[in-house]
DNA sequence: AAAGGGACCTGGCTGC
DNA sequence: TGCAGCCAGGTCCCTT
């Protein structure tokens, strides 16, 4: 599941190839993989309904040079030379694969893009070198001026791409990792800074967390308070800090919250160092390689097994309709 | 404004 | 073996 470390791994892979490149052609194969929110259209100065979503997407991306590849929390975006942004979210199963179009030329085309706004959802008509699975879930293809192509593949279609204008960041700091301007995409204006953002104001974050009468895990997952944390790193961060995920946020001291945030950040840093967490083929980097942090997980996905620290049986519980695993001995309520 | 609950989606797993 | 039903998760939206 792509959370901050996985998205950062992808961002680094993309940044190495995309910065300075120009987008030549985009193709959209599934309607759900493009988001077209009114505020995005407003920011682009176009009226809703005048153009189809694929038309808007190609109009504002084709011919644009990529200036930077940025990230905030689990969101990625490309800064485009025209001043707009190509936003991407990997959802549950999104992948960004970079490959050379020449390597696949002999495999045939994956399908047809209907430029008049219709999109086609392709089934496995052809087989790419990596296998038919990649092709079946191909959602968007972006061709670059150096002959390479970026393929957005997404089995469960929770991920998406979108194009929009920017808004100044509220606090005037840079918009995200590697962003060289003080703007973020308007679609991400509601997303809080993440734990690895140098401009994060930890004091006010702790204040906001302690104002909530909800479980610790629930507030850690709230992207409007702090972004980038998903189920995996929430469980791992809580374990590392010795706090039960079901403990109510306002009953955790400011000092302890500082530990939770610091430990969670540290876990994510270590995950980035090994390319993120892969359980199956759903998460891979831009070259299709998995990450190796799964073997370092202490609690996530280990309900019923022994705690690696004390040997007690790890407990699996449901918190706000989401499962959580913790050690009843090592983590306090 | 905060909190709670459901919807979206699909492959893999469990149980009959 | 086959089938139905459940589970996983991130985000958005609606209701209370």
Coordinates of C-alpha atoms (C1' of nucleotides) in Angstrom, one line a residue, chain A residues 89 92 300 316 322-323, chain C residues 7-12:
Chain A
X89 CA -2.3 9.8 -6.2
X92 CA -4.3 1.5 -3.1
X300 CA 1.4 -4.4 10.9
X316 CA -5.8 -7.1 16.3
X322 CA -10.1 0.1 10.2
X323 CA -8.0 -2.7 11.6
Chain C
dC7 C1' -11.3 -8.5 3.7
dA8 C1' -7.8 -4.9 2.7
dG9 C1' -7.0 0.1 2.1
dG10 C1' -7.1 5.9 1.0
dT11 C1' -10.1 9.3 0.3
dC12 C1' -14.4 11.6 -0.4

